[in-house]
XYZ file of C-alpha atoms in Angstrom:
288
model
C 93.960 114.459 159.549
C 97.688 114.066 159.164
C 97.477 110.690 161.042
C 94.453 109.500 158.942
C 96.339 110.406 155.537
C 99.163 108.070 156.704
C 97.102 105.276 157.447
C 96.566 101.981 155.460
C 93.093 103.170 154.779
C 94.181 106.332 153.121
C 96.401 104.666 151.029
C 93.839 102.004 149.914
C 91.519 104.681 149.029
C 94.137 106.499 146.974
C 94.639 103.266 144.930
C 91.000 102.479 144.594
C 90.000 106.228 143.576
C 90.783 105.830 139.898
C 89.057 102.443 139.527
C 85.936 103.766 141.523
C 85.875 106.954 139.478
C 86.011 104.999 136.186
C 83.323 102.381 137.548
C 80.921 105.094 138.649
C 81.374 107.178 135.444
C 80.943 104.097 132.743
C 78.875 101.925 134.840
C 77.129 103.024 137.850
C 75.926 106.555 136.786
C 74.676 105.309 133.317
C 72.706 102.352 134.929
C 71.159 104.743 137.530
C 70.062 107.248 134.623
C 68.643 104.262 132.712
C 66.757 103.158 135.841
C 65.272 106.610 136.115
C 64.308 106.799 132.495
C 62.378 103.706 132.810
C 59.782 105.334 134.724
C 59.528 108.241 132.280
C 57.354 108.226 129.050
C 59.830 109.416 126.890
C 63.867 110.020 127.077
C 63.846 113.778 126.631
C 61.409 115.951 128.648
C 59.562 113.071 129.692
C 57.031 112.842 132.560
C 56.710 110.289 135.338
C 54.496 107.418 134.578
C 55.343 105.071 137.278
C 55.229 101.464 136.188
C 53.432 101.931 133.041
C 56.639 100.950 130.956
C 57.172 97.847 133.200
C 53.426 96.743 132.606
C 53.603 97.352 128.705
C 56.918 95.404 128.689
C 55.460 92.476 130.482
C 52.440 92.464 128.393
C 54.616 91.935 125.316
C 54.941 88.641 123.717
C 58.334 89.315 122.390
C 59.704 90.162 125.975
C 58.119 87.044 127.745
C 59.547 84.758 125.132
C 63.090 86.401 125.416
C 62.858 86.036 129.213
C 61.749 82.471 129.293
C 64.581 81.544 126.856
C 67.052 83.569 128.993
C 65.643 81.694 132.324
C 65.810 78.263 130.454
C 69.140 78.668 129.210
C 70.667 79.753 132.663
C 68.938 77.087 134.515
C 70.053 74.440 132.373
C 73.565 75.491 131.391
C 74.938 76.816 134.685
C 74.275 73.368 136.540
C 75.794 71.474 133.559
C 78.970 73.775 133.443
C 79.433 73.786 137.172
C 79.157 69.740 137.332
C 81.439 69.357 134.136
C 84.189 71.753 135.381
C 84.169 70.116 138.869
C 84.385 66.719 137.246
C 87.429 67.831 135.029
C 89.091 69.390 138.017
C 88.829 66.086 140.199
C 90.336 64.236 137.117
C 93.179 66.727 136.312
C 94.046 67.237 140.101
C 95.346 63.454 140.109
C 98.547 62.526 138.603
C 97.738 61.455 135.022
C 99.444 61.308 131.645
C 99.743 64.526 129.540
C 97.910 66.305 132.587
C 99.737 69.879 131.947
C 98.884 69.856 128.295
C 95.057 69.082 129.126
C 94.972 71.723 131.398
C 96.194 74.044 128.831
C 93.776 72.707 126.105
C 90.932 73.339 128.334
C 91.822 77.084 128.663
C 92.513 78.010 125.341
C 89.127 78.810 124.521
C 89.424 81.688 126.767
C 92.141 83.324 124.805
C 90.478 82.787 121.412
C 88.811 85.907 119.760
C 85.079 85.836 119.422
C 85.115 86.140 115.611
C 87.343 82.774 115.412
C 85.087 81.124 117.818
C 81.967 82.024 115.517
C 83.896 80.887 112.444
C 84.796 77.694 113.738
C 81.204 76.951 114.854
C 79.734 78.204 111.620
C 81.836 75.678 109.903
C 80.588 72.900 112.121
C 76.910 73.771 112.334
C 76.151 75.319 108.947
C 73.678 73.640 106.554
C 76.866 72.825 104.511
C 79.003 72.548 107.726
C 81.222 69.502 108.772
C 78.568 68.199 110.889
C 76.078 67.560 108.347
C 78.732 66.312 106.042
C 79.410 63.673 108.418
C 75.467 63.021 108.943
C 75.248 62.562 105.252
C 78.215 60.342 104.981
C 76.445 57.933 107.496
C 73.236 57.956 105.562
C 71.434 60.367 108.308
C 69.292 63.436 107.227
C 70.726 66.857 107.463
C 69.857 69.077 110.202
C 69.417 73.060 110.007
C 70.904 73.500 113.267
C 70.399 77.298 113.763
C 66.916 77.501 112.222
C 65.337 74.756 114.357
C 65.075 73.786 118.109
C 68.523 72.519 117.961
C 69.914 76.089 117.817
C 69.280 75.926 121.935
C 71.527 72.928 122.042
C 74.141 74.526 119.994
C 74.359 77.683 121.808
C 74.762 75.589 125.015
C 77.589 73.574 123.665
C 79.165 76.900 122.705
C 78.827 78.277 126.258
C 80.223 74.976 127.851
C 83.331 74.855 125.541
C 84.111 78.733 126.155
C 83.735 78.927 129.894
C 84.606 75.266 131.295
C 88.340 75.918 131.273
C 88.060 79.038 133.531
C 85.749 77.321 135.968
C 88.119 74.233 135.915
C 91.121 76.331 137.008
C 89.038 77.995 139.837
C 87.977 74.397 141.151
C 91.679 73.133 140.769
C 92.890 76.056 142.956
C 90.116 74.924 145.418
C 91.192 71.540 145.557
C 94.707 72.095 145.936
C 93.988 74.340 149.100
C 92.555 70.942 150.862
C 95.072 69.407 153.081
C 95.597 65.756 152.147
C 95.724 64.940 155.762
C 91.891 65.252 155.992
C 91.635 62.401 153.242
C 94.295 60.159 154.957
C 92.260 60.771 158.172
C 89.155 59.749 156.328
C 90.663 56.793 154.650
C 91.941 55.228 158.010
C 88.612 55.548 159.479
C 87.076 53.640 156.578
C 85.467 56.398 154.654
C 84.970 55.505 150.936
C 85.534 57.726 148.122
C 81.795 58.949 147.952
C 81.997 59.808 151.765
C 85.125 61.803 151.239
C 83.730 63.705 148.339
C 80.691 64.840 150.148
C 82.274 65.106 153.623
C 85.523 66.726 152.759
C 85.711 67.914 149.122
C 82.398 69.654 148.590
C 82.642 71.340 152.185
C 85.953 72.765 151.704
C 84.943 73.715 147.932
C 82.014 75.830 149.254
C 83.422 79.274 148.695
C 84.849 78.259 145.248
C 81.526 76.664 144.191
C 79.824 79.788 145.300
C 81.851 81.980 143.250
C 81.920 79.586 140.236
C 77.976 79.637 140.355
C 78.016 83.306 140.356
C 80.624 83.755 137.554
C 78.640 81.023 135.467
C 75.265 82.862 135.791
C 77.023 86.000 134.760
C 78.867 84.231 131.579
C 75.455 82.959 130.552
C 74.335 86.421 129.885
C 77.289 86.986 127.687
C 76.525 84.254 125.114
C 74.825 87.150 123.485
C 77.957 88.008 121.480
C 78.377 84.330 119.757
C 74.695 84.043 119.303
C 74.353 87.368 117.478
C 77.379 86.868 115.073
C 76.082 83.486 114.220
C 72.204 83.868 113.938
C 71.775 87.672 113.680
C 69.236 90.221 114.900
C 66.326 87.726 114.985
C 67.636 84.257 115.334
C 65.299 81.117 116.002
C 62.821 81.582 118.781
C 64.597 79.021 120.951
C 67.636 81.159 121.330
C 65.883 84.695 121.210
C 67.188 86.048 124.535
C 66.711 89.452 126.486
C 70.066 90.801 124.968
C 68.440 90.137 121.672
C 65.395 92.020 122.748
C 67.243 94.929 124.198
C 69.412 95.120 121.300
C 66.328 95.417 118.822
C 64.819 97.832 121.196
C 67.900 99.920 120.865
C 67.978 99.708 117.076
C 64.406 101.006 116.820
C 65.145 103.720 119.646
C 62.366 102.440 121.913
C 64.404 103.667 124.985
C 61.550 103.033 127.494
C 61.097 99.297 126.837
C 65.012 99.132 126.768
C 65.848 100.733 130.152
C 62.657 98.863 131.757
C 63.959 95.477 130.413
C 67.584 96.053 131.490
C 66.369 97.282 135.023
C 64.275 93.970 135.323
C 67.286 91.907 134.018
C 69.483 93.571 136.615
C 67.064 93.217 139.297
C 66.633 89.573 138.897
C 70.437 88.976 138.681
C 70.754 90.841 142.124
C 68.097 88.730 143.579
C 69.664 85.561 142.529
C 72.993 86.853 144.071
C 71.477 87.823 147.408
C 69.973 84.240 147.671
C 73.185 82.523 146.870
C 74.770 84.918 149.482
C 72.158 83.837 151.935
C 72.316 80.180 150.996
C 76.180 80.092 151.435
C 75.899 81.802 154.901
C 73.373 79.370 155.984
C 75.398 76.577 154.749
C 78.583 77.672 156.596
C 76.872 78.292 159.818
C 75.181 74.617 159.422
C 78.821 73.289 159.020
C 80.119 75.213 161.894
């Protein structure tokens, strides 16, 4: 016992204990309690009803609309932000004018408070905002951006603007870990830029790409803050997401629907993460 207390494992556990305790107290235990409540008919003194809450949830039109909007937003915005951030990282990884200033400019949205972000985008996309003023100046018809199908594209732009800098920094760190000798050898053997990109850059960026995709998927669920502050509790149908649905269920104290929806969303995220882990493992085995 004395030998174990002096080992590196014991020291690591002691350092991790406060974080693990906080995570369990504020995240893990409440989530487990929510999963348990999703199988009861009421929060207090409820009886076990199996999957009845999930069946009622899936039968609701509001939930299906929120789930489809969330899936669409993630499926479209995540590939866009990964491709855009990778392209910017490749551009800024070269020697170019004002490179350091551009890197700083792309990271600045990460430190801007959410309230300030919302104010900026309201000034741009309001009915009397700057963008409609420019459209009127050029003789074009105004667009009610947040009350039409265009709201979906506005939210995507906000998401890209807010998160592209963080992903770009991750890709830059990954690019700088690739030895230049690989590219020099490839050029000597006659490989073009496209061949170098697919044969060297993407291969060695696989761990970074995997991490960026997971963080982007997680970040796509956090866009609720900006959407809620801009459009309120009941936004346009195109941007009504699972977070809006769960927030409204909380406001009306429909806890069974809330916990069932949260459990389904968490389960879908876990399935996607496990699928990405399996895909990344297969890719590594293929490359080896």
